[in-house]
Amino acid sequence: MQRKNLRYLILMVASVLTVLVLQFFWLKSVYNDYKTSLKQEAALLFANTVTDMLDSLVLRKMTPVFIPGMPDTAFIRPLQIGKKTTQDTIRSFRIEIRQGENEAGTKGRVNRQIQVISSGENVPLDSLRSVVRPLMLGLDSLGEGKKFTFRLDEETLSPEEIESTFEKALIARGYEVNAKVRKYHIEEPLSQLPKNVIDLKEIRIPFGTRIQGYLYNYQVFLYKKMIVPSLFALLVVLFISWSMLAMYRNMLKQQRLNLLKNDIISNITHELKTPVATVAIVLESLENFGSQQKEALRKEYIQIAKNELKRLTQMAENILTSSLLEKEQKVSFKPIELDVLLEEKIQSFKPILDHQNFEFQYIKEGKNFSIIGDWEKLGLVIFNLLDNAVKYSKEEKNIQVKLRESGGKIILQIQDKGIGIPEAYQKEIFEKFIRVPQQDVHDVKGYGLGLAQVAEIIRLHDGKISLESKVGQGSVFTLQFQQV
């Protein structure tokens, strides 16, 4: 059976480890998803931040210039834009706005056309688009000039300014991370990024400049987001582990109960066979010997049969009493003196103790031992505990009974030097039909009902019962009642 249990245990541990591995890969996948989401959202926010700053900068640096004598319909040939180049990093532009007449025949902000003239020879197309876009969006706010000039150079948008604005935007969105921004010319190679950073897509701005950004110290932010998934994974592992442990403990308990069942069935069978066989022998003897010739022998045999039938009756009463206690049978509560009841039961055991040469000691400390309880049922409690102390004391026949007061409580202890109770059975010993397996040895009679009755009666009296026991050293049963 131990090998079978070991296989079950290994299988359960392997199952828990499998769940742990699966949870680890699931958490890793969740972490990567959070990281990917952070990269995508941060890249979009980075692009929007740079674009917004550039739009604001173009409109802010553009000033209208009025040139007298220049007709409104003047046409200036647009610049032919050639190949992309990074030459002439300082660009000067002249913006001319042509506007037509409205329906009333007057000049107004209608039918406007934008002409862009550069002082340089070659301008990258993407850079020019970045300039024209904010002009188209903010044209109506430019005022009444015929010509507008502005100047952009490589120092117009500094990395520090972009970095500061980008970090504020990240914080506003709830991203508690740090950002770094670098600036390069379009033909300048990018330097290698540090390790453990999130690279953001580079942004191109006028003219021939690239803005590179990346995130660092983002792990703490992601770990905070992982708290809820990690707690969920932990709860799943703990629940499965607890379930496996409960199943394993329940299996062991069922195995112990199976052993106890076999032991109790063996004991009850033995207990039933003995009186039945004895009565059968008595009846056979009475039939063979005759009742007239041997009157004394007849009376002796009849007394033997009565005693055996009394044993059967006692067995039935024990089982019935246990059943009634489970059904919350009413108890007759009234004031009683526990020391008087205890001494009465001790007196009834005196012949057995003297006959078996027990060393018995009774200690009483205090004067007030009044409690509210049922005389008969508390008497059954004391009887069962004393009876067990006698039955399970094999080599060292020593019993000590101690009754004392303690802080409004009355404490009763019954101690023996018997065989003791293994720790594995101490929590279950107060359940019905629970007996420590004795390997089919019937020198100690019982049905596993005595301590179950004791525990149930103590519960009905709102008392407490505890057990201290070591195998080979004996047991101590402690009862506690409320003093009146």
Coordinates of C-alpha atoms in Angstrom, one line a residue, residues 19-378:
V19 CA 0.5 23.6 -13.7
L20 CA 3.4 25.7 -12.4
V21 CA 5.2 25.4 -15.8
L22 CA 2.1 26.3 -17.7
Q23 CA 1.4 29.3 -15.4
F24 CA 5.0 30.4 -15.9
F25 CA 4.7 30.4 -19.7
W26 CA 1.3 32.1 -19.5
L27 CA 2.7 34.9 -17.3
K28 CA 5.6 35.3 -19.7
S29 CA 3.2 35.6 -22.7
V30 CA 1.1 38.2 -20.8
Y31 CA 4.3 40.1 -20.0
N32 CA 5.3 40.1 -23.6
D33 CA 1.8 41.3 -24.7
Y34 CA 2.0 44.2 -22.2
K35 CA 5.5 45.1 -23.5
T36 CA 4.3 45.0 -27.1
S37 CA 1.3 47.1 -26.3
L38 CA 3.5 49.6 -24.5
K39 CA 5.8 49.8 -27.5
Q40 CA 3.0 50.4 -29.9
E41 CA 1.2 53.0 -27.8
A42 CA 4.4 54.8 -26.9
A43 CA 5.6 54.9 -30.5
L44 CA 2.3 56.5 -31.6
L45 CA 2.5 59.0 -28.8
F46 CA 6.1 59.8 -29.7
A47 CA 5.2 60.4 -33.3
N48 CA 2.2 62.6 -32.3
T49 CA 4.3 64.5 -29.8
V50 CA 7.0 65.4 -32.4
T51 CA 4.4 66.2 -35.0
D52 CA 2.5 68.5 -32.7
M53 CA 5.6 70.3 -31.6
L54 CA 6.7 70.8 -35.2
D55 CA 3.2 72.1 -36.2
S56 CA 3.3 74.6 -33.3
L57 CA 6.8 75.6 -34.2
V58 CA 6.1 76.4 -37.8
L59 CA 3.1 78.6 -37.0
R60 CA 4.9 80.2 -34.1
K61 CA 8.0 81.1 -36.2
M62 CA 6.1 82.4 -39.2
T63 CA 5.7 86.2 -39.4
P64 CA 3.8 88.2 -42.1
V65 CA 5.8 90.8 -44.1
F66 CA 4.0 93.4 -46.2
I67 CA 5.8 94.6 -49.4
P68 CA 4.1 97.7 -50.9
G69 CA 3.4 97.7 -54.6
M70 CA 3.2 94.0 -55.0
P71 CA -0.1 93.0 -56.7
D72 CA -2.3 90.4 -55.0
T73 CA -2.3 88.3 -58.2
A74 CA 1.4 88.2 -58.5
F75 CA 2.6 84.8 -59.6
I76 CA 5.9 83.4 -58.5
R77 CA 7.1 80.2 -60.0
P78 CA 7.3 77.4 -57.5
L79 CA 10.6 75.8 -56.7
Q80 CA 11.3 72.5 -58.5
I81 CA 12.1 70.0 -55.8
G82 CA 14.9 67.6 -56.7
K83 CA 16.6 64.7 -55.0
K84 CA 16.7 64.4 -51.2
T85 CA 19.9 65.8 -49.7
T86 CA 21.2 66.9 -46.3
Q87 CA 23.1 69.8 -47.7
D88 CA 22.4 73.3 -46.4
T89 CA 21.2 72.4 -43.0
I90 CA 20.0 75.9 -42.4
R91 CA 16.9 76.5 -44.5
S92 CA 15.2 79.8 -45.2
F93 CA 11.7 79.8 -46.8
R94 CA 9.4 82.4 -48.3
I95 CA 5.8 81.6 -48.2
E96 CA 3.4 83.5 -50.6
I97 CA -0.3 83.2 -50.3
R98 CA -2.5 84.0 -53.4
Q99 CA -6.1 84.7 -52.8
G100 CA -9.0 85.3 -55.2
E101 CA -12.1 87.4 -55.0
N102 CA -15.2 86.3 -53.2
E103 CA -18.7 86.5 -54.6
A104 CA -19.0 90.1 -53.6
G105 CA -15.9 91.0 -55.6
T106 CA -13.8 91.9 -52.6
K107 CA -10.6 90.3 -51.4
G108 CA -11.0 87.9 -48.5
R109 CA -9.8 84.7 -47.0
V110 CA -11.1 82.5 -49.8
N111 CA -9.5 80.6 -52.7
R112 CA -6.1 80.9 -51.1
Q113 CA -3.1 79.3 -52.7
I114 CA 0.3 78.6 -51.0
Q115 CA 3.6 79.2 -52.8
V116 CA 6.8 78.0 -51.1
I117 CA 10.2 79.4 -52.2
S118 CA 13.4 78.1 -50.6
S119 CA 16.7 79.8 -50.5
G120 CA 18.4 76.4 -50.9
E121 CA 18.7 74.5 -54.2
N122 CA 17.6 71.0 -53.0
V123 CA 15.0 70.3 -50.3
P124 CA 13.9 66.8 -49.2
L125 CA 10.3 66.2 -50.2
D126 CA 9.3 64.7 -46.8
S127 CA 10.7 67.7 -45.0
L128 CA 8.7 70.1 -47.2
R129 CA 5.5 68.2 -46.5
S130 CA 6.1 68.6 -42.8
V131 CA 6.2 72.4 -43.3
V132 CA 3.2 72.7 -45.6
R133 CA 0.9 70.5 -43.5
P134 CA 0.7 73.0 -40.5
L135 CA 0.3 75.9 -43.0
M136 CA -2.8 74.2 -44.5
L137 CA -4.3 73.5 -41.1
G138 CA -3.5 77.0 -39.6
L139 CA -3.8 79.2 -42.6
D140 CA -6.8 81.2 -41.3
S141 CA -4.9 82.2 -38.2
L142 CA -1.9 83.8 -40.0
G143 CA -3.2 87.4 -40.4
E144 CA -3.3 89.6 -43.5
G145 CA 0.3 89.6 -44.8
K146 CA 1.1 88.9 -48.5
K147 CA 4.4 87.2 -47.7
F148 CA 5.5 85.2 -44.7
T149 CA 9.0 84.2 -43.8
F150 CA 10.4 81.8 -41.3
R151 CA 13.6 80.1 -40.5
L152 CA 14.2 76.5 -39.4
D153 CA 17.6 75.1 -38.5
E154 CA 19.0 72.0 -36.8
E155 CA 18.6 73.6 -33.4
T156 CA 15.0 74.5 -33.8
L157 CA 13.7 71.3 -32.0
S158 CA 16.2 70.2 -29.4
P159 CA 16.3 66.5 -28.2
E160 CA 16.0 67.8 -24.6
E161 CA 12.8 69.7 -25.4
I162 CA 11.3 66.7 -27.2
E163 CA 12.3 64.4 -24.4
S164 CA 10.7 66.6 -21.7
T165 CA 7.5 67.0 -23.6
F166 CA 7.3 63.2 -24.5
E167 CA 7.8 62.2 -20.8
K168 CA 5.1 64.5 -19.7
A169 CA 2.8 63.0 -22.3
L170 CA 3.7 59.5 -21.1
I171 CA 2.9 60.4 -17.5
A172 CA -0.4 62.0 -18.5
R173 CA -1.3 58.7 -20.2
G174 CA -0.4 56.7 -17.0
Y175 CA 2.9 55.3 -18.3
E176 CA 5.4 55.5 -15.5
V177 CA 8.5 55.0 -17.6
N178 CA 11.6 57.1 -18.6
A179 CA 12.3 58.2 -22.2
K180 CA 15.4 59.2 -24.1
V181 CA 15.6 61.2 -27.4
R182 CA 18.5 61.4 -29.8
K183 CA 18.9 63.5 -32.9
Y184 CA 20.8 62.5 -36.1
H185 CA 21.2 63.8 -39.7
I186 CA 19.6 61.7 -42.3
E187 CA 22.9 60.3 -43.6
E188 CA 24.5 59.9 -40.1
P189 CA 24.5 56.3 -38.8
L190 CA 22.6 55.6 -35.7
S191 CA 24.5 54.6 -32.6
Q192 CA 23.8 51.4 -30.8
L193 CA 21.0 51.5 -28.3
P194 CA 21.6 50.4 -24.6
K195 CA 20.4 47.0 -23.5
N196 CA 16.9 46.4 -22.1
V197 CA 15.3 49.3 -23.8
I198 CA 12.2 49.6 -26.0
D199 CA 13.1 51.2 -29.4
L200 CA 10.6 53.5 -30.9
K201 CA 10.2 54.2 -34.6
E202 CA 12.3 57.1 -35.7
I203 CA 10.6 60.4 -36.8
R204 CA 11.9 62.6 -39.7
I205 CA 11.6 66.4 -39.3
P206 CA 12.8 69.3 -41.5
F207 CA 15.3 69.3 -42.9
G208 CA 17.1 66.0 -43.3
T209 CA 16.9 65.3 -39.5
R210 CA 15.9 62.1 -37.8
I211 CA 14.6 61.9 -34.2
Q212 CA 15.1 58.6 -32.4
G213 CA 13.5 57.7 -29.1
Y214 CA 13.5 54.8 -26.7
L215 CA 12.1 53.8 -23.3
Y216 CA 14.1 52.6 -20.3
N217 CA 13.3 51.6 -16.7
Y218 CA 10.0 50.3 -18.0
Q219 CA 10.3 47.0 -16.2
V220 CA 8.8 48.3 -12.9
F221 CA 5.8 49.6 -14.8
L222 CA 5.2 46.3 -16.4
Y223 CA 5.7 44.4 -13.2
K224 CA 3.0 46.5 -11.5
K225 CA 0.7 45.6 -14.3
M226 CA 1.6 41.9 -13.8
I227 CA 0.4 41.9 -10.2
V228 CA -3.2 40.9 -11.0
P229 CA -2.2 38.1 -13.5
S230 CA 0.4 36.9 -11.1
L231 CA -2.0 36.8 -8.2
F232 CA -4.5 34.9 -10.4
A233 CA -1.8 32.4 -11.4
L234 CA -0.8 32.0 -7.7
L235 CA -4.4 31.4 -6.7
V236 CA -4.8 28.8 -9.4
V237 CA -1.6 27.0 -8.3
L238 CA -2.6 27.2 -4.6
F239 CA -6.1 25.9 -5.3
I240 CA -4.9 23.0 -7.4
S241 CA -2.1 22.2 -4.8
W242 CA -4.6 22.4 -2.0
S243 CA -7.0 20.2 -3.9
M244 CA -4.3 17.6 -4.6
L245 CA -3.3 17.7 -0.9
A246 CA -6.9 17.4 0.2
M247 CA -7.4 14.4 -2.1
Y248 CA -4.2 12.7 -0.9
R249 CA -5.1 13.3 2.8
N250 CA -8.6 12.1 2.1
M251 CA -7.2 9.0 0.4
L252 CA -5.0 8.3 3.4
K253 CA -7.9 8.9 5.7
Q254 CA -10.1 6.5 3.8
Q255 CA -7.3 3.9 3.9
R256 CA -7.1 4.3 7.7
L257 CA -10.9 4.2 8.0
N258 CA -10.8 1.0 6.0
L259 CA -8.3 -0.5 8.4
L260 CA -10.4 0.7 11.3
K261 CA -13.5 -0.7 9.7
N262 CA -11.9 -4.1 9.3
D263 CA -10.7 -4.0 12.9
I264 CA -14.0 -3.0 14.4
I265 CA -15.9 -5.6 12.3
S266 CA -13.4 -8.2 13.6
N267 CA -13.9 -7.0 17.2
I268 CA -17.7 -6.8 17.0
T269 CA -17.8 -10.3 15.3
H270 CA -15.6 -11.6 18.1
E271 CA -17.8 -9.9 20.8
L272 CA -21.0 -11.3 19.2
K273 CA -19.7 -14.8 18.8
T274 CA -18.5 -15.2 22.5
P275 CA -21.9 -14.6 24.2
V276 CA -23.9 -16.4 21.6
A277 CA -21.6 -19.4 21.8
T278 CA -21.7 -19.3 25.6
V279 CA -25.5 -19.2 25.7
A280 CA -25.6 -22.1 23.2
I281 CA -23.3 -24.2 25.4
V282 CA -25.4 -23.4 28.5
L283 CA -28.6 -24.4 26.7
E284 CA -27.0 -27.6 25.5
S285 CA -25.8 -28.4 29.0
L286 CA -29.1 -27.8 30.6
E287 CA -30.7 -30.1 28.0
N288 CA -28.2 -32.9 28.6
F289 CA -27.8 -32.7 32.4
G290 CA -31.4 -32.2 33.3
S291 CA -32.8 -29.5 35.5
Q292 CA -34.0 -31.6 38.5
Q293 CA -30.9 -33.6 39.4
K294 CA -28.4 -30.7 39.5
E295 CA -30.2 -27.6 40.7
A296 CA -27.0 -25.7 41.6
L297 CA -25.4 -26.3 38.3
R298 CA -28.6 -25.3 36.5
K299 CA -28.6 -22.0 38.4
E300 CA -25.0 -21.4 37.6
Y301 CA -25.5 -22.0 33.9
I302 CA -28.6 -19.8 33.8
Q303 CA -26.6 -17.0 35.5
I304 CA -23.8 -17.4 32.9
A305 CA -26.4 -17.1 30.1
K306 CA -27.9 -14.0 31.8
N307 CA -24.5 -12.3 32.0
E308 CA -23.7 -13.0 28.3
L309 CA -27.1 -11.7 27.3
K310 CA -26.4 -8.6 29.4
R311 CA -23.2 -8.1 27.5
L312 CA -25.2 -8.2 24.2
T313 CA -27.7 -5.7 25.7
Q314 CA -24.9 -3.4 26.8
M315 CA -23.5 -3.4 23.3
A316 CA -26.8 -2.5 21.8
E317 CA -27.3 0.3 24.3
N318 CA -23.8 1.7 23.6
I319 CA -24.7 1.9 19.9
L320 CA -28.2 3.4 20.6
T321 CA -26.7 6.0 23.0
S322 CA -24.3 7.1 20.4
S323 CA -27.1 7.5 17.9
L324 CA -29.3 9.4 20.3
L325 CA -26.5 11.8 21.1
E326 CA -26.0 12.5 17.4
K327 CA -29.7 13.5 17.2
E328 CA -29.3 16.2 19.8
Q329 CA -31.2 14.1 22.5
K330 CA -32.4 16.4 25.2
V331 CA -30.3 16.5 28.3
S332 CA -31.5 17.3 31.8
F333 CA -29.4 20.2 33.0
K334 CA -29.3 21.1 36.7
P335 CA -26.8 22.2 39.3
I336 CA -24.5 19.3 40.3
E337 CA -21.3 18.9 42.3
L338 CA -18.7 17.5 40.0
D339 CA -16.5 16.3 42.8
V340 CA -19.4 14.2 44.3
L341 CA -20.1 12.6 40.9
L342 CA -16.4 11.9 40.3
E343 CA -15.9 10.3 43.7
E344 CA -19.0 8.2 43.2
K345 CA -17.6 6.8 39.9
I346 CA -14.1 6.3 41.4
Q347 CA -15.7 4.3 44.2
S348 CA -17.4 2.0 41.7
F349 CA -14.1 1.3 40.1
K350 CA -12.4 0.6 43.4
P351 CA -12.8 -3.2 43.2
I352 CA -11.3 -3.4 39.7
L353 CA -8.4 -1.1 40.6
D354 CA -7.6 -3.2 43.7
H355 CA -8.0 -6.5 42.0
Q356 CA -5.6 -5.5 39.2
N357 CA -3.1 -3.9 41.6
F358 CA -3.4 -0.4 40.2
E359 CA -1.6 2.5 41.8
F360 CA -4.4 5.1 42.0
Q361 CA -4.1 8.7 43.0
Y362 CA -7.0 11.2 43.4
I363 CA -6.1 14.9 43.8
K364 CA -8.6 17.7 44.5
E365 CA -7.6 21.3 44.6
G366 CA -10.4 23.8 45.5
K367 CA -13.7 23.9 47.2
N368 CA -16.3 25.0 44.7
F369 CA -17.0 22.4 41.9
S370 CA -20.5 23.3 41.1
I371 CA -21.5 23.1 37.4
I372 CA -24.7 23.0 35.4
G373 CA -25.0 19.6 33.7
D374 CA -26.7 16.2 33.3
W375 CA -25.7 13.8 36.1
E376 CA -26.2 10.6 34.1
K377 CA -24.4 11.7 31.0
L378 CA -21.5 13.3 32.8

